[in-house]
mmCIF file of C-alpha atoms in Angstrom:
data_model
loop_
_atom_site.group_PDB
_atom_site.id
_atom_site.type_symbol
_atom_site.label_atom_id
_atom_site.label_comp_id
_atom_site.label_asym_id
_atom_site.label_seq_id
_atom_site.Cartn_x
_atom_site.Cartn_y
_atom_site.Cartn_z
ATOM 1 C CA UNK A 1 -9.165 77.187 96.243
ATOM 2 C CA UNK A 2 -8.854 79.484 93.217
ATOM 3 C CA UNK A 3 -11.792 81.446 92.494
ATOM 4 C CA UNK A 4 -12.741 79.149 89.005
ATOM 5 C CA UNK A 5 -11.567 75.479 89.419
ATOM 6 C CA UNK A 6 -8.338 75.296 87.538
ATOM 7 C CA UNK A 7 -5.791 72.382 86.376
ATOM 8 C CA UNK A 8 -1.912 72.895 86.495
ATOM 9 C CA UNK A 9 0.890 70.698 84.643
ATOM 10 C CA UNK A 10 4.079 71.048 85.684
ATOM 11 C CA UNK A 11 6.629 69.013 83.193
ATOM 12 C CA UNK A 12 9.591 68.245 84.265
ATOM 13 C CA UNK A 13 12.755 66.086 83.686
ATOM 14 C CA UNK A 14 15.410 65.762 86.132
ATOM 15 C CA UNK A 15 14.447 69.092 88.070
ATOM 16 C CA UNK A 16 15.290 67.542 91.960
ATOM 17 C CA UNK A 17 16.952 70.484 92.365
ATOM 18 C CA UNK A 18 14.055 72.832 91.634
ATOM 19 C CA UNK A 19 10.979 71.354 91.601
ATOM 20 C CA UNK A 20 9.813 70.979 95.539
ATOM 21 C CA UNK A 21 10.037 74.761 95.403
ATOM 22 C CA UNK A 22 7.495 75.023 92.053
ATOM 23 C CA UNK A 23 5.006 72.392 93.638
ATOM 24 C CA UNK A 24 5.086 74.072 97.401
ATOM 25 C CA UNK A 25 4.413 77.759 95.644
ATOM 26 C CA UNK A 26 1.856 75.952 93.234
ATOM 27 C CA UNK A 27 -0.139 74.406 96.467
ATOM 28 C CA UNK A 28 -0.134 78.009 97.613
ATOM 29 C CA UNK A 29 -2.102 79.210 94.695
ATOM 30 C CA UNK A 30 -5.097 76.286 95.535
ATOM 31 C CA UNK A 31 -5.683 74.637 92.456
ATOM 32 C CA UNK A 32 -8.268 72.169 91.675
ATOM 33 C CA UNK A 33 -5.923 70.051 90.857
ATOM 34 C CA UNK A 34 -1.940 69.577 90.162
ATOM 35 C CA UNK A 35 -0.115 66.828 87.560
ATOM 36 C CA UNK A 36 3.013 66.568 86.995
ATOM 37 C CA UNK A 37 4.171 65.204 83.874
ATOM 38 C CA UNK A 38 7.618 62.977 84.221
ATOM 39 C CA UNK A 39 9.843 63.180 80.851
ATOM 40 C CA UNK A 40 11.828 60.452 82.434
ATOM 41 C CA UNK A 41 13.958 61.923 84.970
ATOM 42 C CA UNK A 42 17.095 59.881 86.999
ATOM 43 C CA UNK A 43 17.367 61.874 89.557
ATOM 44 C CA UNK A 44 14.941 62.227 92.357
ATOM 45 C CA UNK A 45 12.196 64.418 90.881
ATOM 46 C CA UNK A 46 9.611 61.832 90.877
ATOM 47 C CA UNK A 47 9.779 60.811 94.558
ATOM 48 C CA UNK A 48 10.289 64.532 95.155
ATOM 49 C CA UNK A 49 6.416 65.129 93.510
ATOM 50 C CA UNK A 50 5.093 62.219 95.181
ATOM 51 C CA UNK A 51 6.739 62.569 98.945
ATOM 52 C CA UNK A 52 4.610 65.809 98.412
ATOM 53 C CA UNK A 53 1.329 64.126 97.667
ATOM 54 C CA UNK A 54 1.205 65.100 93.733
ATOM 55 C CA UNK A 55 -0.198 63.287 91.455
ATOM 56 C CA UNK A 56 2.809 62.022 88.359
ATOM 57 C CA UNK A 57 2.208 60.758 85.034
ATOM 58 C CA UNK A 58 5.522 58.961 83.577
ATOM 59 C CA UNK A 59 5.829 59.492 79.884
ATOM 60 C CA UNK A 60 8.496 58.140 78.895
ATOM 61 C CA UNK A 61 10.725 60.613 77.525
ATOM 62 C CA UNK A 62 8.669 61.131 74.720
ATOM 63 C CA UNK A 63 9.859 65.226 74.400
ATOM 64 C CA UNK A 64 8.243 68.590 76.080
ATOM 65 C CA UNK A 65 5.437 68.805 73.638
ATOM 66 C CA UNK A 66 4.280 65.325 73.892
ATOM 67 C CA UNK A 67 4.430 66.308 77.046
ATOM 68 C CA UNK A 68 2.646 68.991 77.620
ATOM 69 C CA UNK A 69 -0.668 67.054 76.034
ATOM 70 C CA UNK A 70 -0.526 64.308 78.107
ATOM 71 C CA UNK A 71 -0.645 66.500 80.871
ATOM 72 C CA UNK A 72 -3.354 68.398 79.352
ATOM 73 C CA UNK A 73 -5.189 65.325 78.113
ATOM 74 C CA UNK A 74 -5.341 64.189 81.801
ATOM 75 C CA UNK A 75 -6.589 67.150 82.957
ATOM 76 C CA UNK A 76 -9.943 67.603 84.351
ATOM 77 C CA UNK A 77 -11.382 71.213 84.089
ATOM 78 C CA UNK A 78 -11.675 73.445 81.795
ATOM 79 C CA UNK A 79 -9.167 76.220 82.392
ATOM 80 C CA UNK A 80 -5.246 74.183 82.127
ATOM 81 C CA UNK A 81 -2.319 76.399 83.580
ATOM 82 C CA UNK A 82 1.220 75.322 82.443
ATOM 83 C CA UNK A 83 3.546 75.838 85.042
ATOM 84 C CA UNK A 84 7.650 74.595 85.284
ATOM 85 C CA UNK A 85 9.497 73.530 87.644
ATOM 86 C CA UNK A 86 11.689 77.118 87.519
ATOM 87 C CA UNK A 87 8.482 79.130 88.109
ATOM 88 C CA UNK A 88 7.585 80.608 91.751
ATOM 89 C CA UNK A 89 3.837 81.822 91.260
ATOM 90 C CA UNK A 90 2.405 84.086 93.992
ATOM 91 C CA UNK A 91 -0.443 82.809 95.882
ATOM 92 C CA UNK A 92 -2.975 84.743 93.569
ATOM 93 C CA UNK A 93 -1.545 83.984 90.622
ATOM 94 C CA UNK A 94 -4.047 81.601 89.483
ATOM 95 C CA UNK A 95 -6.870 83.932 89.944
ATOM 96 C CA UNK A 96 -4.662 87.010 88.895
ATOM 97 C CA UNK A 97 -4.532 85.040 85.417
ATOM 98 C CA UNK A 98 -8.224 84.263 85.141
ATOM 99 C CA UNK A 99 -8.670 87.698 85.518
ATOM 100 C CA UNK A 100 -6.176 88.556 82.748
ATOM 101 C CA UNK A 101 -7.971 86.086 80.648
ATOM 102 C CA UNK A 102 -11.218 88.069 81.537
ATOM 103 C CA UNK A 103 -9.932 91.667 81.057
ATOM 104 C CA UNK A 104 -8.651 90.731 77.724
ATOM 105 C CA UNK A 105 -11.309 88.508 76.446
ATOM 106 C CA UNK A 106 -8.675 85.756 75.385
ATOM 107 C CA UNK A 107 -8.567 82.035 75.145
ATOM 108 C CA UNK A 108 -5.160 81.889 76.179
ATOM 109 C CA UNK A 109 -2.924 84.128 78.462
ATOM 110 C CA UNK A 110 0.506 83.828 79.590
ATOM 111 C CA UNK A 111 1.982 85.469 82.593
ATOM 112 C CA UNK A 112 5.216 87.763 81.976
ATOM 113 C CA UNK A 113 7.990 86.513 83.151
ATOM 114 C CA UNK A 114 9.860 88.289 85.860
ATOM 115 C CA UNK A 115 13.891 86.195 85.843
ATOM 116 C CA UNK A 116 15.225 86.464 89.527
ATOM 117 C CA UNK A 117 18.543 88.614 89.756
ATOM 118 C CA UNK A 118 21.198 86.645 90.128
ATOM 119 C CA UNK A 119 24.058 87.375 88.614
ATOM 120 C CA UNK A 120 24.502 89.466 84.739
ATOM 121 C CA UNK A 121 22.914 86.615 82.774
ATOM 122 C CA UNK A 122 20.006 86.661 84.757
ATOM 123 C CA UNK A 123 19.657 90.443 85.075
ATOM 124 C CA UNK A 124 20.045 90.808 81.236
ATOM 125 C CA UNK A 125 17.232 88.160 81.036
ATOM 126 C CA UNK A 126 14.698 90.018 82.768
ATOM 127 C CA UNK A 127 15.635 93.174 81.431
ATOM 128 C CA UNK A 128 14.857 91.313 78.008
ATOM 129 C CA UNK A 129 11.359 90.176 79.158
ATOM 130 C CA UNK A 130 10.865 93.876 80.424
ATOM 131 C CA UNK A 131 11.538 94.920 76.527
ATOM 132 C CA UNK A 132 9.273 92.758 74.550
ATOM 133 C CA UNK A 133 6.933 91.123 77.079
ATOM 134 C CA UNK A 134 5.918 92.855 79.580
ATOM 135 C CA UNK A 135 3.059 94.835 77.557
ATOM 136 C CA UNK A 136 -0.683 93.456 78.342
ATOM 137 C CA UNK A 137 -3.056 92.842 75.345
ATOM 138 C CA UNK A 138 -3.455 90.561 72.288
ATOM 139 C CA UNK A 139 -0.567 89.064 70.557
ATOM 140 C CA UNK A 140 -0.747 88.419 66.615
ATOM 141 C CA UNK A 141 2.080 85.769 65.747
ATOM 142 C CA UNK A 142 2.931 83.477 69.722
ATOM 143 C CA UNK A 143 3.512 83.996 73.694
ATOM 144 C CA UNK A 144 5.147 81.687 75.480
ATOM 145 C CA UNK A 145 3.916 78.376 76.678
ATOM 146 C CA UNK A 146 4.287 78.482 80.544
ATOM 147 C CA UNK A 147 3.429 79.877 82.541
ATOM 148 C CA UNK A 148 0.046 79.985 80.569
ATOM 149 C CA UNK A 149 -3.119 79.811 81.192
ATOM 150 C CA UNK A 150 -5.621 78.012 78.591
ATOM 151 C CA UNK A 151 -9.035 77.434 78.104
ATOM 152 C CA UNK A 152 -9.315 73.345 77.706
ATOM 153 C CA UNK A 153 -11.041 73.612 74.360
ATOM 154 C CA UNK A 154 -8.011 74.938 72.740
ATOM 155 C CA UNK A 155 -5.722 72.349 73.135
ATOM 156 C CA UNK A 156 -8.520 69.279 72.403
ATOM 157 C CA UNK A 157 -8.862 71.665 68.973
ATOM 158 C CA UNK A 158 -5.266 72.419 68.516
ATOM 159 C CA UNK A 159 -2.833 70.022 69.767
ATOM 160 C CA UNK A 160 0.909 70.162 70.768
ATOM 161 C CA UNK A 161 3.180 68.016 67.833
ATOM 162 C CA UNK A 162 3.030 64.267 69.593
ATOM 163 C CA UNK A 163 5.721 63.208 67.663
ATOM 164 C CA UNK A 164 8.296 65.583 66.623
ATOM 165 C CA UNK A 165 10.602 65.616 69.857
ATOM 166 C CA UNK A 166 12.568 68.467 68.069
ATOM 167 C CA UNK A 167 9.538 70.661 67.541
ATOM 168 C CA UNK A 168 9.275 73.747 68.941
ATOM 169 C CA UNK A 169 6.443 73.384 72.209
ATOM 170 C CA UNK A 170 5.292 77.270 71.457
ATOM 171 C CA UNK A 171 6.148 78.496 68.275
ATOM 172 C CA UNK A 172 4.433 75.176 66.426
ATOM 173 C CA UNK A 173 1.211 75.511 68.386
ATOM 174 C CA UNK A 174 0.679 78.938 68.234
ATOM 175 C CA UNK A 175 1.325 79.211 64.627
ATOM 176 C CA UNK A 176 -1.512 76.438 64.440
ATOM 177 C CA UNK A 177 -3.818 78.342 66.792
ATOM 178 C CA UNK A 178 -3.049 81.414 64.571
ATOM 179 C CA UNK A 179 -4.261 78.919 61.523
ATOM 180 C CA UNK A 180 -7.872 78.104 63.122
ATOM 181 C CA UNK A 181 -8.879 81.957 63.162
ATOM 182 C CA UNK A 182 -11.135 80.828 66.113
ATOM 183 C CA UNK A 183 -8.771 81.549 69.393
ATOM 184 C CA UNK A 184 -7.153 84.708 70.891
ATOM 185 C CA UNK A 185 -3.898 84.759 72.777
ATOM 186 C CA UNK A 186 -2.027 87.432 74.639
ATOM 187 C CA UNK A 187 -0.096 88.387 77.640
ATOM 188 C CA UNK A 188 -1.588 89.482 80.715
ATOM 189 C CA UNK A 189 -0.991 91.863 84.217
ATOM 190 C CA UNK A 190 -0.099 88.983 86.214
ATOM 191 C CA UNK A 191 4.351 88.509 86.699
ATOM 192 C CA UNK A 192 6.031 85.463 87.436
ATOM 193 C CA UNK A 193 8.876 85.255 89.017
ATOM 194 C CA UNK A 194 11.791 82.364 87.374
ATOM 195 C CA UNK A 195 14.672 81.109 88.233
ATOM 196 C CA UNK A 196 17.417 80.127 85.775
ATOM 197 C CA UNK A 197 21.053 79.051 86.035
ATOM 198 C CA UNK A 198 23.307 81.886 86.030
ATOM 199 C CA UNK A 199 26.311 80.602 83.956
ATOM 200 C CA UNK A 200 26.887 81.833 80.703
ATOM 201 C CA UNK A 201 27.464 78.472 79.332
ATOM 202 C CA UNK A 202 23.863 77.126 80.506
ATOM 203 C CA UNK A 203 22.289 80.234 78.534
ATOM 204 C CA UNK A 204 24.552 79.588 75.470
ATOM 205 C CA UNK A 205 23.142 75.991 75.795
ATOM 206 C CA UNK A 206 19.656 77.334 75.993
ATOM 207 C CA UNK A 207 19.927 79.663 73.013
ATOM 208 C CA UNK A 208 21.976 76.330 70.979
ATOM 209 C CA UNK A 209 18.143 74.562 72.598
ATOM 210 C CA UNK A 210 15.837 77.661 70.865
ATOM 211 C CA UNK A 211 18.287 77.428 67.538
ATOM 212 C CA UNK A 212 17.425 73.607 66.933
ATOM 213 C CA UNK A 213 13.750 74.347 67.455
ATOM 214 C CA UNK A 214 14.076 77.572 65.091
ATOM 215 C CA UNK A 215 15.316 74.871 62.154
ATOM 216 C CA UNK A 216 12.917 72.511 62.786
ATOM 217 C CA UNK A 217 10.102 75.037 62.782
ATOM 218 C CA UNK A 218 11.435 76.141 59.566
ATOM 219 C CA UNK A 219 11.570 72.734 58.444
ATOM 220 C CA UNK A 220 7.995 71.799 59.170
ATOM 221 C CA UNK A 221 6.555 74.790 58.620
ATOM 222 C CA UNK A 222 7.875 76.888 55.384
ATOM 223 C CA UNK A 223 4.856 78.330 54.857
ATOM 224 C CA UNK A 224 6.378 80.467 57.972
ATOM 225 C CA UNK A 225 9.954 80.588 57.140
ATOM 226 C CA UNK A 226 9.957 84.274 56.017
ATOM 227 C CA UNK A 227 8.830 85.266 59.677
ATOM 228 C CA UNK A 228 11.258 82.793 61.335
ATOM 229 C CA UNK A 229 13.865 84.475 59.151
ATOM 230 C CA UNK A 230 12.791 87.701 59.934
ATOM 231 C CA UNK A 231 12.754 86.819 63.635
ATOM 232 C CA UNK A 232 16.606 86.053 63.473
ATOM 233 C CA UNK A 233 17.708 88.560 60.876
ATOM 234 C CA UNK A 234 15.875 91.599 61.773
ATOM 235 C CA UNK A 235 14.133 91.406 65.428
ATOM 236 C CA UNK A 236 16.979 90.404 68.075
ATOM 237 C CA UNK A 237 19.935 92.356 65.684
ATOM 238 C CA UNK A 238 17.898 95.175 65.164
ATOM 239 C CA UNK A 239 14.874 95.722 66.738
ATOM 240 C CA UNK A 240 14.714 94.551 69.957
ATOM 241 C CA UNK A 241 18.305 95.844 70.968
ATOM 242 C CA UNK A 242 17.548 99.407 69.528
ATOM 243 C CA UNK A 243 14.106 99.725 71.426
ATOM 244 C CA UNK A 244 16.154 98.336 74.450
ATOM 245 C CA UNK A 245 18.863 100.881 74.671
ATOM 246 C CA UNK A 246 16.325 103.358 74.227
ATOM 247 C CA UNK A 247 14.378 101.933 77.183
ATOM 248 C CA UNK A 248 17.774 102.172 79.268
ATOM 249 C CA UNK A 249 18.713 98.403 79.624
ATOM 250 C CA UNK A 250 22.033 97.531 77.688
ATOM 251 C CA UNK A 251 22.178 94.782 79.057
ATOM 252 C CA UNK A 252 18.666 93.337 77.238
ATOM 253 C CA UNK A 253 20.614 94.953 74.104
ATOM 254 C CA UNK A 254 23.214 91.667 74.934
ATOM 255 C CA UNK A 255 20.824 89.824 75.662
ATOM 256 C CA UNK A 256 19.423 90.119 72.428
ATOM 257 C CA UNK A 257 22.944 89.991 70.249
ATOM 258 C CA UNK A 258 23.795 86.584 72.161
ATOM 259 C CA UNK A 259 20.658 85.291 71.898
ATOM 260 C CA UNK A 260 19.396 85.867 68.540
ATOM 261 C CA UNK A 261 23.320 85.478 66.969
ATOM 262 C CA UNK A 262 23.796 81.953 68.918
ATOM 263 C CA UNK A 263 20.112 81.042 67.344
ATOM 264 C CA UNK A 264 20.701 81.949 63.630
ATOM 265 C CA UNK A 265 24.417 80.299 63.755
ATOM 266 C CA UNK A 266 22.032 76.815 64.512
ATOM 267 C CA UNK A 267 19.365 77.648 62.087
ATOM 268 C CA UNK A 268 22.091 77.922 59.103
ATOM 269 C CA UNK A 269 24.478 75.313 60.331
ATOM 270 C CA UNK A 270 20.890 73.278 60.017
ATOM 271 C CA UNK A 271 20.089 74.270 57.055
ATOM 272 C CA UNK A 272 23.200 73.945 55.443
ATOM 273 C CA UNK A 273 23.749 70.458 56.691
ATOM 274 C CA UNK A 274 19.847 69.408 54.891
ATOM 275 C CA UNK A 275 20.763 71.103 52.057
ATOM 276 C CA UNK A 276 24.179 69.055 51.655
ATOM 277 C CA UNK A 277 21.831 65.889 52.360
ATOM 278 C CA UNK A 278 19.464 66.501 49.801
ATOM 279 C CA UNK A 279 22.291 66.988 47.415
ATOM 280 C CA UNK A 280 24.343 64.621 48.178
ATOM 281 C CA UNK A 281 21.767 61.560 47.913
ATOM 282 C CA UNK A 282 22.395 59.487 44.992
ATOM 283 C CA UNK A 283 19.906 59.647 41.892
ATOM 284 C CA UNK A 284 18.318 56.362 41.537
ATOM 285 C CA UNK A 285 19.078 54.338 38.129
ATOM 286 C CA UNK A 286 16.217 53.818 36.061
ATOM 287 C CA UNK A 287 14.650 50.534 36.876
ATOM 288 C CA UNK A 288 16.117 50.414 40.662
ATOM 289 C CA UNK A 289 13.064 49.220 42.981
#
């Protein structure tokens, strides 16, 4: 068992194909303790989980986020460790986390992310993570949500949106942990490994995913619009490509241009269509009820 007694959630929705290989490398780690959330899957996933003696919590399809804090609201101790169903943690990853958490003196660490080669897509992935992750220490702004280890107290103070199924899971609830002033975040030593589908189209699909959260973080949240702008506009054009080619991985430099291009095309075609909605609303006569 892991040095500190430690909860994981693993959510998952239709993940048969993926998600005997998460639990079996999750058992390996020891945990106190192992939920997986159900977002109401029709494939096998769920009998998957249970043939394997883990415990599942249905939710309904209620969204990620929603989620996520069921999971964590049904956890027991006080250190929670999101994990998915395309993550492969090494037997001491647990620990190796706890002692990230230590080093750093953080309430919250994530793991970087190391994307198993398989094919450009994937390569350009992890060469991406390499770029803008993979440095240890204190983050100002949001890290990723899995695989992440918390401290219990921060997500009873600072919940995941429970009813916005197109909020963003990470950058909504970091932007509200940012709000407290109480908790510190950050990314630690310990890598890893993820697998994700290959295909071009499934990563166009994901970055089409990210865009739709971008808009509706915008949306709830324009207090933070200028950074969310900035994000799109500046860091993946710019930025990150630039600091990428002179790191020697062109293919982040992609990476980045598909990405953060596919994501802003959402975001305007989003706000665009609001904007036309607002507008186009009829004024009410005087006297209408």
């Amino acid at each position: 068992m892991t040095s500190t007694p430690i909860s994981v959630v693993l959510c998952a929705r239709n993940e048969a194909s993926r998600i005997e290989q998460s639990i079996r490398a999750i058992k390996a780690c020891e945990p106190a303790e192992l939920i997986v959330v159900d977002g109401g899957s029709t494939d096998e996933t769920v009998a998957i989980a249970e043939g394997l003696g883990v415990r599942v919590i249905r939710s309904g399809g209620k969204g990620l986020a929603p989620d996520r804090q069921l999971g964590a609201d049904h956890a027991t101790h006080d250190l929670i460790a999101f994990i998915d169903a395309d993550h492969r943690p090494a037997p001491d990853a647990l620990d190796s986390l706890k002692r990230d958490m230590d080093e750093f003196g953080l309430d919250v660490v994530q793991a970087a992310v190391g994307i198993e080669d398989n094919g450009f897509w994937n390569r350009a992935e992890h060469d991406a993570m390499a770029v803008f992750q993979h440095t240890p220490g204190p983050r100002a702004l949001m890290i990723g949500v899995a695989p992440t280890l918390y401290r219990k107290e921060v997500l009873q103070a600072v919940r995941f949106d429970e009813v916005n199924k197109e909020q963003s899971d990470d950058a909504d609830l970091f932007k509200r942990i940012v709000d407290t002033g109480k908790y510190t975040f950050g990314v630690g030593r310990t890598i890893v490994p993820q697998f994700h589908h290959p295909d071009r189209k499934d990563y166009l699909n994901k970055f089409r995913w990210y865009g739709r959260r971008d808009a509706e973080f915008i949306r709830t949240h324009p207090d933070r619009a200028h950074s969310m702008w900035f994000h799109l506009l500046v860091r993946y054009p710019l930025w990150r490509p630039i600091k990428a080619v002179f790191q020697g991985k062109p293919r982040a430099a992609v990476y980045f241009w598909v990405c953060g291009g596919t994501r802003l095309s959402v975001v305007i075609s989003k706000t665009i269509q609001s904007v036309f909605l607002r507008t186009s609303r009829p004024t009410p006569e005087p006297g209408d009820a």
